[in-house]
PDB file of C-alpha atoms in Angstrom:
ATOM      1  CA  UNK A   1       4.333  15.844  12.977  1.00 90.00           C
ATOM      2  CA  UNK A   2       6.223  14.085  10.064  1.00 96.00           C
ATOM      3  CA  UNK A   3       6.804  10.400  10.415  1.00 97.00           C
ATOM      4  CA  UNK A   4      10.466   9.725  11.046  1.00 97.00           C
ATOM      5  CA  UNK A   5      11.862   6.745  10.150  1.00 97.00           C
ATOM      6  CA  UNK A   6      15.583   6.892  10.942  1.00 97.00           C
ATOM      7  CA  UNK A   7      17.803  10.001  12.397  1.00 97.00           C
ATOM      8  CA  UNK A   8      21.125   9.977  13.011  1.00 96.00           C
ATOM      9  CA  UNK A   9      24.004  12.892  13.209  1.00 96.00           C
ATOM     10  CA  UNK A  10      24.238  12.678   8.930  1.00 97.00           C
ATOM     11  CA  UNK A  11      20.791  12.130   7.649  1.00 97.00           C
ATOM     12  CA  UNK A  12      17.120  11.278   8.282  1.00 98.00           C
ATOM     13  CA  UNK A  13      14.170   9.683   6.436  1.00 98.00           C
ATOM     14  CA  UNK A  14      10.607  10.569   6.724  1.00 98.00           C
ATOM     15  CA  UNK A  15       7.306   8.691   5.343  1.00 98.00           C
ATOM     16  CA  UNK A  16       5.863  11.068   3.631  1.00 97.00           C
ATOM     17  CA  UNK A  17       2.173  11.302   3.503  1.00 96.00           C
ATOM     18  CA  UNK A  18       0.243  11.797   0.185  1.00 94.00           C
ATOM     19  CA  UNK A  19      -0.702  14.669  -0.914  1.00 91.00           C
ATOM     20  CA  UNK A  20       2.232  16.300   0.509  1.00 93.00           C
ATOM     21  CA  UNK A  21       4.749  18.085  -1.357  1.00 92.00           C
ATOM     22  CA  UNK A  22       8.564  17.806  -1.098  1.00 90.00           C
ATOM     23  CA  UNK A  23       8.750  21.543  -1.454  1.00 77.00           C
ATOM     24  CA  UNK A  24       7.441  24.971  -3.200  1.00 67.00           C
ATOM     25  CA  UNK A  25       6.438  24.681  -6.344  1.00 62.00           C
ATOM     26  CA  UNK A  26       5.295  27.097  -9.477  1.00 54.00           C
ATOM     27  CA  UNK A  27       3.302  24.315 -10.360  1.00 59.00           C
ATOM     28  CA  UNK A  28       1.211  23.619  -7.227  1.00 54.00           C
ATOM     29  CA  UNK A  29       0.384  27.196  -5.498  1.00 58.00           C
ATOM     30  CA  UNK A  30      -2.278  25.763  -3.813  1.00 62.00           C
ATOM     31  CA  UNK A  31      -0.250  23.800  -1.290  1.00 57.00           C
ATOM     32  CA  UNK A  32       0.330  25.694   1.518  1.00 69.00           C
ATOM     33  CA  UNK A  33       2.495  23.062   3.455  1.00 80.00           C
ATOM     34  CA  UNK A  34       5.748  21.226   2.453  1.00 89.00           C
ATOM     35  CA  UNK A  35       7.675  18.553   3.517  1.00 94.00           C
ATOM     36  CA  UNK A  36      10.734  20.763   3.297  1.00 94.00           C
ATOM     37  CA  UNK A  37       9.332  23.214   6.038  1.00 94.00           C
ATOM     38  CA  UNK A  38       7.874  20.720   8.048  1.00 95.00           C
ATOM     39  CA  UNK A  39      10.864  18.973   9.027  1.00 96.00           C
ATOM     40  CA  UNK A  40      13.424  22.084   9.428  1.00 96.00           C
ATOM     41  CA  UNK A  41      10.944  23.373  12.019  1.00 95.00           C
ATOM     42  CA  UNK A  42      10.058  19.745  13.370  1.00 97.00           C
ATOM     43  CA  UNK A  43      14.246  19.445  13.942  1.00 97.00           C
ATOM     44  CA  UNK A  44      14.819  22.836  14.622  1.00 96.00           C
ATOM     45  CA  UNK A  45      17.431  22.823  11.829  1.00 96.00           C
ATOM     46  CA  UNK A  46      18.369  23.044   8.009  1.00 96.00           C
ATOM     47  CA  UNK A  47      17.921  20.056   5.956  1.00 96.00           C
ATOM     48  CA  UNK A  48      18.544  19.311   2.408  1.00 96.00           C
ATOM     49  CA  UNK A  49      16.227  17.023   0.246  1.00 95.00           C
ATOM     50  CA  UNK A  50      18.457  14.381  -1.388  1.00 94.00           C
ATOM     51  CA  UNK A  51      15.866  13.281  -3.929  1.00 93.00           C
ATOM     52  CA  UNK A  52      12.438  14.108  -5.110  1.00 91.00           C
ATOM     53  CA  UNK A  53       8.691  11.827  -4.525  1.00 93.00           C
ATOM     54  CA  UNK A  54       5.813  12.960  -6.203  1.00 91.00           C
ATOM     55  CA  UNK A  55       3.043  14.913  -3.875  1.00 92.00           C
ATOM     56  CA  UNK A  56       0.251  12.344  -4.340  1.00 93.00           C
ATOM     57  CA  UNK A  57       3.469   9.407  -4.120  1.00 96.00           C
ATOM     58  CA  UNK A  58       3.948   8.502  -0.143  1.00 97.00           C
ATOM     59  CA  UNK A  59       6.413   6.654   1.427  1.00 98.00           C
ATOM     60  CA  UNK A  60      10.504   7.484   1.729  1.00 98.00           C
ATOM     61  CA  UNK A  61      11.696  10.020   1.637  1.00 97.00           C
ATOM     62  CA  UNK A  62      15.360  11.081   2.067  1.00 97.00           C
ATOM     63  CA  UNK A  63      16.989  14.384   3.257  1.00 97.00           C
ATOM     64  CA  UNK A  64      20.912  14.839   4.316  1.00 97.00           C
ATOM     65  CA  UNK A  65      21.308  17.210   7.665  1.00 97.00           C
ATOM     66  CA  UNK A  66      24.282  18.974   6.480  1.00 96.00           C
ATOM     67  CA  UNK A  67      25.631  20.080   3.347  1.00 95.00           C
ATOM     68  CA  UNK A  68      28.111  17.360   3.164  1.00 95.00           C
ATOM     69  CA  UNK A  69      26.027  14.632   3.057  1.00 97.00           C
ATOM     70  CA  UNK A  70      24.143  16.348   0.812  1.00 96.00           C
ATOM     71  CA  UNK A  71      26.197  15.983  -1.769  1.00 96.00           C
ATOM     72  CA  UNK A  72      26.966  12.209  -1.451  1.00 96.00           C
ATOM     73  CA  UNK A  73      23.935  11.314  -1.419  1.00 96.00           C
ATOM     74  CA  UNK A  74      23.485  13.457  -4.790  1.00 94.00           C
ATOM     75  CA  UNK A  75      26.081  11.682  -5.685  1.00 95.00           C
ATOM     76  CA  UNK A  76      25.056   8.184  -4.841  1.00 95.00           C
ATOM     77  CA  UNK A  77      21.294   8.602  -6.345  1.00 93.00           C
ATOM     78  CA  UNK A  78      23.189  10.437  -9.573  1.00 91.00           C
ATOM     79  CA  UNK A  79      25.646   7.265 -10.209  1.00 92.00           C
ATOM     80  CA  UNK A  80      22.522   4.587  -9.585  1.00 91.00           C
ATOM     81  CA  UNK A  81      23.628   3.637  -6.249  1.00 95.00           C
ATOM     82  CA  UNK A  82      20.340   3.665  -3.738  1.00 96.00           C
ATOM     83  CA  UNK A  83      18.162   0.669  -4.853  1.00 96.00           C
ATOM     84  CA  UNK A  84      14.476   1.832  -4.530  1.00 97.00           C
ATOM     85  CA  UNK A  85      11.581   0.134  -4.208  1.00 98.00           C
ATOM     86  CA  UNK A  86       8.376   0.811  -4.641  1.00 98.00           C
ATOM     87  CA  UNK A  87       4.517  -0.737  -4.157  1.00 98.00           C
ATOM     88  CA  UNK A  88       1.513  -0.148  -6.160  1.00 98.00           C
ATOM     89  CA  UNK A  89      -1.368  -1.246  -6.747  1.00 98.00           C
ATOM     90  CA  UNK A  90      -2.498  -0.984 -10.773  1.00 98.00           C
ATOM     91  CA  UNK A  91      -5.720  -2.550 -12.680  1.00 97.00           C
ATOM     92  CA  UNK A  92      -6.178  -5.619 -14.142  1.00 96.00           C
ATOM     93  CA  UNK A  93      -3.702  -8.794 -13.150  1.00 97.00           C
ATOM     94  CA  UNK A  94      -0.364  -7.709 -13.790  1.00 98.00           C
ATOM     95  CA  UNK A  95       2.641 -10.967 -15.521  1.00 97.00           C
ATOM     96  CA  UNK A  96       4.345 -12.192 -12.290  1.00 98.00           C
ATOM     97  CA  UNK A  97       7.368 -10.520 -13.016  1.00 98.00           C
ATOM     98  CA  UNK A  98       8.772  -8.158 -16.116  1.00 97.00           C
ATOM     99  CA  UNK A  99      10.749  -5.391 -17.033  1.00 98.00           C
ATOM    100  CA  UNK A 100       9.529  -2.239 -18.672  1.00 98.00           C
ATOM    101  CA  UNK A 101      12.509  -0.807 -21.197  1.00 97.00           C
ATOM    102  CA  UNK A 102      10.873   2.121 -22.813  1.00 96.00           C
ATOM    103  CA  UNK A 103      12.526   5.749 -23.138  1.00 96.00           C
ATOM    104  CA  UNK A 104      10.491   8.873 -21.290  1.00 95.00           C
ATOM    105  CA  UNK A 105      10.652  12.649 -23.055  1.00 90.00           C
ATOM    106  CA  UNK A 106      11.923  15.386 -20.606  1.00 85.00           C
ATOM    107  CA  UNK A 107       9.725  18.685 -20.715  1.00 80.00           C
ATOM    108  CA  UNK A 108      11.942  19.864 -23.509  1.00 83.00           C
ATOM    109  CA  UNK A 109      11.534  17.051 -25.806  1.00 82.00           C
ATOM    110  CA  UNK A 110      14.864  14.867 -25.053  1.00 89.00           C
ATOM    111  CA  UNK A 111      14.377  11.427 -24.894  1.00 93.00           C
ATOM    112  CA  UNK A 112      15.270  10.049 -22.078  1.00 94.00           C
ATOM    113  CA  UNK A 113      16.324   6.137 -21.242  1.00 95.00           C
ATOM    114  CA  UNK A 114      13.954   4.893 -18.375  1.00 95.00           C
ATOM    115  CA  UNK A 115      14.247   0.962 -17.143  1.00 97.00           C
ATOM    116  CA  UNK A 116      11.941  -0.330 -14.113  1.00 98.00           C
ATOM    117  CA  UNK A 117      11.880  -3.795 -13.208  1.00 98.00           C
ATOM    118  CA  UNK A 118       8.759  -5.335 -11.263  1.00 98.00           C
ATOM    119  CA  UNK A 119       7.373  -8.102  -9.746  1.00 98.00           C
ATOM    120  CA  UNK A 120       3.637  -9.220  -9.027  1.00 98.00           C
ATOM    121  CA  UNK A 121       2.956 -10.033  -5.149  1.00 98.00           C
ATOM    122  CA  UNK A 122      -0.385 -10.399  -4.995  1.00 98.00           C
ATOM    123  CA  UNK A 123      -3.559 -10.428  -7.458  1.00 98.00           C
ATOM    124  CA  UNK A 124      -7.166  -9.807  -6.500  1.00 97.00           C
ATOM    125  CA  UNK A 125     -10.372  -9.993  -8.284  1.00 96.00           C
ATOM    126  CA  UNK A 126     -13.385  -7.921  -6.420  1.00 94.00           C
ATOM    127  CA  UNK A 127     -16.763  -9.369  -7.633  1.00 93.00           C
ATOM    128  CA  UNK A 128     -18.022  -5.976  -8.895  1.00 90.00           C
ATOM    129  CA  UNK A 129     -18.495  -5.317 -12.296  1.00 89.00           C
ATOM    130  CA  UNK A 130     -16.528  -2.596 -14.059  1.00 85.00           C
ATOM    131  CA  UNK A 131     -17.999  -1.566 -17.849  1.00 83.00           C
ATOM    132  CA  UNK A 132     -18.306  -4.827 -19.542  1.00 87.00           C
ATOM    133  CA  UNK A 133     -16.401  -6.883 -17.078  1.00 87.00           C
ATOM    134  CA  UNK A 134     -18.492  -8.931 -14.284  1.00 91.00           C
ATOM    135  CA  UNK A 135     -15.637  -8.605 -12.115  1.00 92.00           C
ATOM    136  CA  UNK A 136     -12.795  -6.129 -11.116  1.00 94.00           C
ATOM    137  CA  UNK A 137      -9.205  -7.159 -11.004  1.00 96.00           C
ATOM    138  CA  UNK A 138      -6.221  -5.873  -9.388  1.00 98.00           C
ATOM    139  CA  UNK A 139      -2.181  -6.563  -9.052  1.00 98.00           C
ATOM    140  CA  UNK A 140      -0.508  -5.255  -5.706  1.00 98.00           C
ATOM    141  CA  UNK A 141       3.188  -5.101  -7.886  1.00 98.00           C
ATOM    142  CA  UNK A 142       6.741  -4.328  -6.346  1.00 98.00           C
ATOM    143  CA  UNK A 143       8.403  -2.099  -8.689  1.00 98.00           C
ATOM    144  CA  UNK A 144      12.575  -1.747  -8.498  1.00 97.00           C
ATOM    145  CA  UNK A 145      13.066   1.490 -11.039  1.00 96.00           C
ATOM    146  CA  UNK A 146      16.707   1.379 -12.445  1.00 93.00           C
ATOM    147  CA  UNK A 147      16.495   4.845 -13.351  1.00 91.00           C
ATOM    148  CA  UNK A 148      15.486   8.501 -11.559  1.00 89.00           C
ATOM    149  CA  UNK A 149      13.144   9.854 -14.276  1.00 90.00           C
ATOM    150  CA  UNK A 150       9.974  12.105 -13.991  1.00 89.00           C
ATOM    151  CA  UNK A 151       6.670   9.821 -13.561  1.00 93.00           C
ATOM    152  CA  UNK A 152       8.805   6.981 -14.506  1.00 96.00           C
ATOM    153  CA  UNK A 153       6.673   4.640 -12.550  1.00 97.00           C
ATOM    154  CA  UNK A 154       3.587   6.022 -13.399  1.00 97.00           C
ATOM    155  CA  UNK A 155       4.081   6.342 -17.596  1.00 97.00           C
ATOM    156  CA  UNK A 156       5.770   2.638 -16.958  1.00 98.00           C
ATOM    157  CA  UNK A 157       3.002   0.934 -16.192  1.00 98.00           C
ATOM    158  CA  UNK A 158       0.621   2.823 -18.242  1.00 97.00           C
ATOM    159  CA  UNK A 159       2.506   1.767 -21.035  1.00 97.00           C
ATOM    160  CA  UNK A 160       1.709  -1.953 -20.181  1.00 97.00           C
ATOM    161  CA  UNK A 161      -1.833  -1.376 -19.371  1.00 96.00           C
ATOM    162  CA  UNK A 162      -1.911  -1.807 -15.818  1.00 97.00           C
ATOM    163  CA  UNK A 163      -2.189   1.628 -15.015  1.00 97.00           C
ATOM    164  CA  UNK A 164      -1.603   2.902 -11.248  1.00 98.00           C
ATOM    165  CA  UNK A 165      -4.895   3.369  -9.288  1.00 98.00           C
ATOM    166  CA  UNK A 166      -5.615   7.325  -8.513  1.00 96.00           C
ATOM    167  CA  UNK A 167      -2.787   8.495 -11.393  1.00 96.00           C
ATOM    168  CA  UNK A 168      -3.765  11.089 -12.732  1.00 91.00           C
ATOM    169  CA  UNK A 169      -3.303  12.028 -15.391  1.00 89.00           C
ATOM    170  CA  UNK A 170      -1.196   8.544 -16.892  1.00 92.00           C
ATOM    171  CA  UNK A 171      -3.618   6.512 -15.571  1.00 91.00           C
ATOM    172  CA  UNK A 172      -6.919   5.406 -16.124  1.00 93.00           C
ATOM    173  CA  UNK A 173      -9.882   7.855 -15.331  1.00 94.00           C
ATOM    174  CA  UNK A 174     -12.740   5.624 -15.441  1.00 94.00           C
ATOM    175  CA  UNK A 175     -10.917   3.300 -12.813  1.00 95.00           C
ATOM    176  CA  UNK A 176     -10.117   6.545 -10.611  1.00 95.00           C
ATOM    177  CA  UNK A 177     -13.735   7.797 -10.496  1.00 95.00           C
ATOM    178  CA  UNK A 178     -14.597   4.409  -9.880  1.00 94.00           C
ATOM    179  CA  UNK A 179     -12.695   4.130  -7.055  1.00 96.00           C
ATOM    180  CA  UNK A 180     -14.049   7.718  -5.738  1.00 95.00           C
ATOM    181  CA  UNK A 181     -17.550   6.971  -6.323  1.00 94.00           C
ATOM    182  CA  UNK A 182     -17.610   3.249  -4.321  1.00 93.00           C
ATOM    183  CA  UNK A 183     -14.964   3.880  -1.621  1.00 95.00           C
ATOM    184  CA  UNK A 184     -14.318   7.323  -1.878  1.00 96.00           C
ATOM    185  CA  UNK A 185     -10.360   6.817  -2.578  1.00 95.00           C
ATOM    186  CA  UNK A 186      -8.975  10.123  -3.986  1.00 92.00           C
ATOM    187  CA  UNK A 187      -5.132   9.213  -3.316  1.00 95.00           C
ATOM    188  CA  UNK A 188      -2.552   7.957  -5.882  1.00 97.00           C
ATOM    189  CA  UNK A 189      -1.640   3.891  -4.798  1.00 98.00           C
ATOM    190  CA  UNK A 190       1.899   4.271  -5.567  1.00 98.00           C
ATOM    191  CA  UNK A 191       4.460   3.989  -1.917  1.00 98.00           C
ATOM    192  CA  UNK A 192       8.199   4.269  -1.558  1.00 98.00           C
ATOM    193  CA  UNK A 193       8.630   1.377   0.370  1.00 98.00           C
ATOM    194  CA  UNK A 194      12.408   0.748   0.580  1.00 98.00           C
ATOM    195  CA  UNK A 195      15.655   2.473   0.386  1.00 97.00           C
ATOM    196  CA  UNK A 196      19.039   0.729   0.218  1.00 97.00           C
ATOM    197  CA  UNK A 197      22.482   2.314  -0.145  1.00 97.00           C
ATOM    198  CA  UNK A 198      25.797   2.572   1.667  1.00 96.00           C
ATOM    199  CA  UNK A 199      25.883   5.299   4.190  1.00 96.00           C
ATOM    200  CA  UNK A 200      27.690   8.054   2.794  1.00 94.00           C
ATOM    201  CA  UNK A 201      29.242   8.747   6.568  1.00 94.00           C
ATOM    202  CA  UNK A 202      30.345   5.475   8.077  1.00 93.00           C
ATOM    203  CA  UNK A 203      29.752   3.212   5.163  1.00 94.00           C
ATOM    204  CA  UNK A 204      28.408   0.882   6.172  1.00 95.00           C
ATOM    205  CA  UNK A 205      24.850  -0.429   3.942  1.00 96.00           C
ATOM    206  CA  UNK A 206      21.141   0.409   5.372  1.00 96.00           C
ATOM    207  CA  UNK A 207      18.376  -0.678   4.471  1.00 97.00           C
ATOM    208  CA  UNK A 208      15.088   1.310   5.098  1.00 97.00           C
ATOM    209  CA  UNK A 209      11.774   0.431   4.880  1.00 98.00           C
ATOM    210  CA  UNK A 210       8.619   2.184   5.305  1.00 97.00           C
ATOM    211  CA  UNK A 211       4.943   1.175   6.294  1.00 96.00           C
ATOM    212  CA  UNK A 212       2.525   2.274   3.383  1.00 97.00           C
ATOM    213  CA  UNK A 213       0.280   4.958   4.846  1.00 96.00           C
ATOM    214  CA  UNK A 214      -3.749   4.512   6.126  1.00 96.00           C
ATOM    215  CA  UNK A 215      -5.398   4.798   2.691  1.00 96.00           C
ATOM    216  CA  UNK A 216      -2.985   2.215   1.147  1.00 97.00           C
ATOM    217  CA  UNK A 217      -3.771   0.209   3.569  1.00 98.00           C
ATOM    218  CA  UNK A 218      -7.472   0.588   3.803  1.00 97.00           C
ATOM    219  CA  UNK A 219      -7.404  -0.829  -0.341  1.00 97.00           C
ATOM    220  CA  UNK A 220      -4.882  -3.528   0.592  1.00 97.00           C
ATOM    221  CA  UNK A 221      -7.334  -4.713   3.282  1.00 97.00           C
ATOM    222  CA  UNK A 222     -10.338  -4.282   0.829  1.00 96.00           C
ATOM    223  CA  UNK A 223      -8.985  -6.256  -2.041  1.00 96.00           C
ATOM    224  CA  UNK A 224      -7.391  -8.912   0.948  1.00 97.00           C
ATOM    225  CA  UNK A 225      -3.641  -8.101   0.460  1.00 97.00           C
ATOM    226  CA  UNK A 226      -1.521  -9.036   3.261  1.00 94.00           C
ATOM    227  CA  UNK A 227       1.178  -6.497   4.111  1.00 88.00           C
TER     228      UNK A 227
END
């Protein structure tokens, strides 16, 4: 059973697990469940995803329960109008706020603006020692991305070397197998935390937040973050 966050006659928001997908894919025919599926037959109706989250990416996620709201909400993620926010945990100790301006190709080449804005919450340094480093260190960050594109998050703070913990393939793979090897963490540390936007139906503004999910939580409480 999917997690649901808030239902009402318009619209309803799951937390989505990792490792789940939103829906079928040509790119992942391995997954044999999907979001999608899961909550039509959970509700016992048809639903429409409003927006995409990555499979190994938890947290929420949005979907409209008639065709209607459907397209507002296209509408209102198309014209910048849901604030998002996101949590993460990436290496190394992160500024305590910045803003990462730096264009993204599409598949087919076309450069793309991309803008995410973050902020550094909490920093922790684990005394084990990581290549030539006695110690390891690690930013939980709250990202705000201005704009909708593919991996934005993930490229973003690769690009400012404080890669996402469990990316693959933007982030860093000696950090990932190091995380595998000592605490046998497989999942992606990147959570759709919050959703804020004016309800396309009675208009009036929402916001919804969402609990990161057990293996989030399990580094949070290793590294001594308080959620």
């Amino acid at each position: 059973m999917l997690e649901i966050v808030h239902q009402d006659a318009d619209l309803v928001l799951i937390n989505k697990p990792h490792g789940l997908l939103v829906h079928q894919s040509p790119i992942a025919r391995d997954a044999e469940e999907f979001a999608l599926q899961l909550l039509r037959n959970q509700l016992g109706q048809n639903v429409w995803p409003a927006h995409r989250l990555d499979r190994k990416t938890s947290g929420l996620l949005l979907f409209a329960l008639n065709a209607e709201t459907n397209q507002q909400l296209q509408a209102l993620f198309r014209e910048n109008k849901i604030t998002k926010k996101y949590l993460a945990i990436v290496r190394g100790f992160a500024p305590d706020e910045g803003e990462i301006d730096y264009p993204l190709l599409k598949e087919n080449g076309v450069l793309q603006d991309a803008f995410t804005a973050f902020k550094t919450l909490q920093r922790a340094e684990l005394p084990i020692a990581f290549g030539k480093h006695p110690s390891s260190r690690y930013s939980l960050v709250e990202a705000s991305p201005q704009t909708g594109r593919m991996h934005q998050l993930r490229k973003h703070f690769a690009h400012i070397n404080h890669p996402i913990i469990g990316d693959r393939p933007h982030g860093c793979n000696k950090q990932n197998k190091f995380f595998k090897t000592n605490w046998q963490m497989d999942t992606m540390l990147l959570h759709a935390s919050s959703l804020s936007f004016t309800h396309p139906i009675n208009k009036q503004w929402v916001n919804y937040l969402a609990r990161p999910q057990p293996e989030f939580l399990r580094m949070c409480q290793l590294m001594g973050f308080k959620l």
